[in-house]
């Protein structure tokens, strides 16, 4: 399959690379690294990495704009379904490739390269480069390292296999990556976000069976002077709470007229529960966008039930 992808890349002189809305470091890293690698290999090609921008990820490189792509190849990374692709009309493209590590949702590409066991889209791009004549340099290696490190939460999640470690070790050795320096822009945050994280810790509600949840209104975000994307960037940090198996943030997003839902689990599978609410994602890292505050309570109830079942099945019954 990687050879088929390489052949299409070779064939087209204009290539557009897209990823999901509300990008995270893996979405940014994988798209930027693939763009850099294609340009390194084929200097004459026009390659555009598109999607809405965010200052937060400026260190991955600048995004491009393309008005009317003609005779172009589209490569969609890190996105399982059409509705989550950022700013692309699929009908504008002659051929489409999908490279993704989410559980399958729908087919929309001529080549569907899906491996939901892969740690990250960045790891799949690394495999693609390793197994085809596409070239790599320190810049590409650094971006891919960050994408993998971020989606595995610094190699803590069980999506980091022995193979992931071997591949990353190769990158570090071959390209002399200074990982302490690489991590700085990834983890550096404004003090306002740290203060908001403190607020969340102080005010997190915990249900009977271990769902930690919090509602973050626009007024609260304004008070801390952070945007609606900020809470989603700190949700991974709540992984160590004894009383909490599943945790979920509901953040009012006035600009997009919805409520951002970000959920994580260290027990029950949660993406199927959020699929009921127009969401999706991975088994233990899932999200959704809902329209009204009324939808919040049923979601918490569903997750609480999942925690209860999980505890019963794993024999982890907490006596009150
Ligand atoms: P987040 O909490 O935003 O980091 O998202 C966690 C995972 O859920 C990622 O794989 C996202 O791509 C996915 N996800 C987030 N929001 C949605 C949504 N509205 N629909 C489907 N998947 C989502």
PDB file of N, CA and C and ligand atoms in Angstrom, residues 20 83-84 102 261-264 278-282 285-289, ligand 1:
ATOM      1  N   UNK A  20      -7.653  16.996  10.280  1.00  0.00           N
ATOM      2  CA  UNK A  20      -8.959  17.234  10.901  1.00  0.00           C
ATOM      3  C   UNK A  20      -9.097  18.648  11.484  1.00  0.00           C
ATOM      4  N   UNK A  83     -16.795  14.663   7.419  1.00  0.00           N
ATOM      5  CA  UNK A  83     -17.265  15.859   8.138  1.00  0.00           C
ATOM      6  C   UNK A  83     -16.168  16.482   9.005  1.00  0.00           C
ATOM      7  N   UNK A  84     -15.133  15.715   9.333  1.00  0.00           N
ATOM      8  CA  UNK A  84     -14.085  16.261  10.203  1.00  0.00           C
ATOM      9  C   UNK A  84     -12.877  16.778   9.426  1.00  0.00           C
ATOM     10  N   UNK A 102      -7.239   6.322  13.225  1.00  0.00           N
ATOM     11  CA  UNK A 102      -8.497   6.216  13.985  1.00  0.00           C
ATOM     12  C   UNK A 102      -9.235   4.935  13.587  1.00  0.00           C
ATOM     13  N   UNK A 261     -16.537  18.817  23.541  1.00  0.00           N
ATOM     14  CA  UNK A 261     -16.501  17.730  24.518  1.00  0.00           C
ATOM     15  C   UNK A 261     -15.198  16.965  24.334  1.00  0.00           C
ATOM     16  N   UNK A 262     -14.440  16.848  25.404  1.00  0.00           N
ATOM     17  CA  UNK A 262     -13.158  16.138  25.352  1.00  0.00           C
ATOM     18  C   UNK A 262     -13.137  15.120  26.464  1.00  0.00           C
ATOM     19  N   UNK A 263     -12.994  13.852  26.102  1.00  0.00           N
ATOM     20  CA  UNK A 263     -13.067  12.804  27.128  1.00  0.00           C
ATOM     21  C   UNK A 263     -11.868  11.873  27.040  1.00  0.00           C
ATOM     22  N   UNK A 264     -11.453  11.361  28.189  1.00  0.00           N
ATOM     23  CA  UNK A 264     -10.365  10.389  28.253  1.00  0.00           C
ATOM     24  C   UNK A 264     -10.763   9.298  29.236  1.00  0.00           C
ATOM     25  N   UNK A 278     -22.810  12.372  18.257  1.00  0.00           N
ATOM     26  CA  UNK A 278     -22.159  13.010  17.120  1.00  0.00           C
ATOM     27  C   UNK A 278     -20.643  13.113  17.296  1.00  0.00           C
ATOM     28  N   UNK A 279     -20.110  12.258  18.156  1.00  0.00           N
ATOM     29  CA  UNK A 279     -18.671  12.312  18.416  1.00  0.00           C
ATOM     30  C   UNK A 279     -17.977  11.076  17.895  1.00  0.00           C
ATOM     31  N   UNK A 280     -16.756  10.870  18.347  1.00  0.00           N
ATOM     32  CA  UNK A 280     -15.977   9.718  17.893  1.00  0.00           C
ATOM     33  C   UNK A 280     -14.584   9.786  18.467  1.00  0.00           C
ATOM     34  N   UNK A 281     -13.619   9.277  17.703  1.00  0.00           N
ATOM     35  CA  UNK A 281     -12.229   9.289  18.169  1.00  0.00           C
ATOM     36  C   UNK A 281     -11.762   7.898  18.545  1.00  0.00           C
ATOM     37  N   UNK A 282     -10.792   7.857  19.432  1.00  0.00           N
ATOM     38  CA  UNK A 282     -10.173   6.587  19.813  1.00  0.00           C
ATOM     39  C   UNK A 282     -10.906   5.970  21.010  1.00  0.00           C
ATOM     40  N   UNK A 285      -9.561   7.958  24.027  1.00  0.00           N
ATOM     41  CA  UNK A 285      -9.403   9.420  23.850  1.00  0.00           C
ATOM     42  C   UNK A 285     -10.417   9.829  22.808  1.00  0.00           C
ATOM     43  N   UNK A 286     -11.459  10.459  23.272  1.00  0.00           N
ATOM     44  CA  UNK A 286     -12.600  10.656  22.384  1.00  0.00           C
ATOM     45  C   UNK A 286     -13.151  12.069  22.547  1.00  0.00           C
ATOM     46  N   UNK A 287     -13.857  12.533  21.535  1.00  0.00           N
ATOM     47  CA  UNK A 287     -14.403  13.879  21.612  1.00  0.00           C
ATOM     48  C   UNK A 287     -15.726  13.981  20.874  1.00  0.00           C
ATOM     49  N   UNK A 288     -16.386  15.111  21.055  1.00  0.00           N
ATOM     50  CA  UNK A 288     -17.657  15.359  20.357  1.00  0.00           C
ATOM     51  C   UNK A 288     -17.901  16.862  20.339  1.00  0.00           C
ATOM     52  N   UNK A 289     -18.832  17.262  19.518  1.00  0.00           N
ATOM     53  CA  UNK A 289     -19.313  18.647  19.555  1.00  0.00           C
ATOM     54  C   UNK A 289     -20.821  18.557  19.750  1.00  0.00           C
TER      55      UNK A 289
HETATM   56  P1  LIG B   1      -9.861  15.761  21.652  1.00  0.00           P
HETATM   57  O1  LIG B   1     -10.458  15.521  22.971  1.00  0.00           O
HETATM   58  O2  LIG B   1     -10.459  16.923  20.916  1.00  0.00           O
HETATM   59  O3  LIG B   1      -8.368  15.752  21.706  1.00  0.00           O
HETATM   60  O4  LIG B   1     -10.264  14.507  20.732  1.00  0.00           O
HETATM   61  C1  LIG B   1      -9.929  13.187  21.083  1.00  0.00           C
HETATM   62  C2  LIG B   1     -10.173  12.290  19.882  1.00  0.00           C
HETATM   63  O5  LIG B   1     -11.551  12.368  19.514  1.00  0.00           O
HETATM   64  C3  LIG B   1      -9.389  12.685  18.630  1.00  0.00           C
HETATM   65  O6  LIG B   1      -9.035  11.503  17.946  1.00  0.00           O
HETATM   66  C4  LIG B   1     -10.374  13.465  17.813  1.00  0.00           C
HETATM   67  O7  LIG B   1     -10.096  13.355  16.443  1.00  0.00           O
HETATM   68  C5  LIG B   1     -11.694  12.806  18.179  1.00  0.00           C
HETATM   69  N1  LIG B   1     -12.801  13.760  18.123  1.00  0.00           N
HETATM   70  C6  LIG B   1     -12.865  14.952  18.734  1.00  0.00           C
HETATM   71  N2  LIG B   1     -14.035  15.568  18.461  1.00  0.00           N
HETATM   72  C7  LIG B   1     -14.720  14.739  17.642  1.00  0.00           C
HETATM   73  C8  LIG B   1     -15.982  14.812  16.977  1.00  0.00           C
HETATM   74  N3  LIG B   1     -16.785  15.857  17.103  1.00  0.00           N
HETATM   75  N4  LIG B   1     -16.342  13.768  16.205  1.00  0.00           N
HETATM   76  C9  LIG B   1     -15.532  12.703  16.052  1.00  0.00           C
HETATM   77  N5  LIG B   1     -14.345  12.570  16.651  1.00  0.00           N
HETATM   78  C10 LIG B   1     -13.923  13.572  17.433  1.00  0.00           C
END
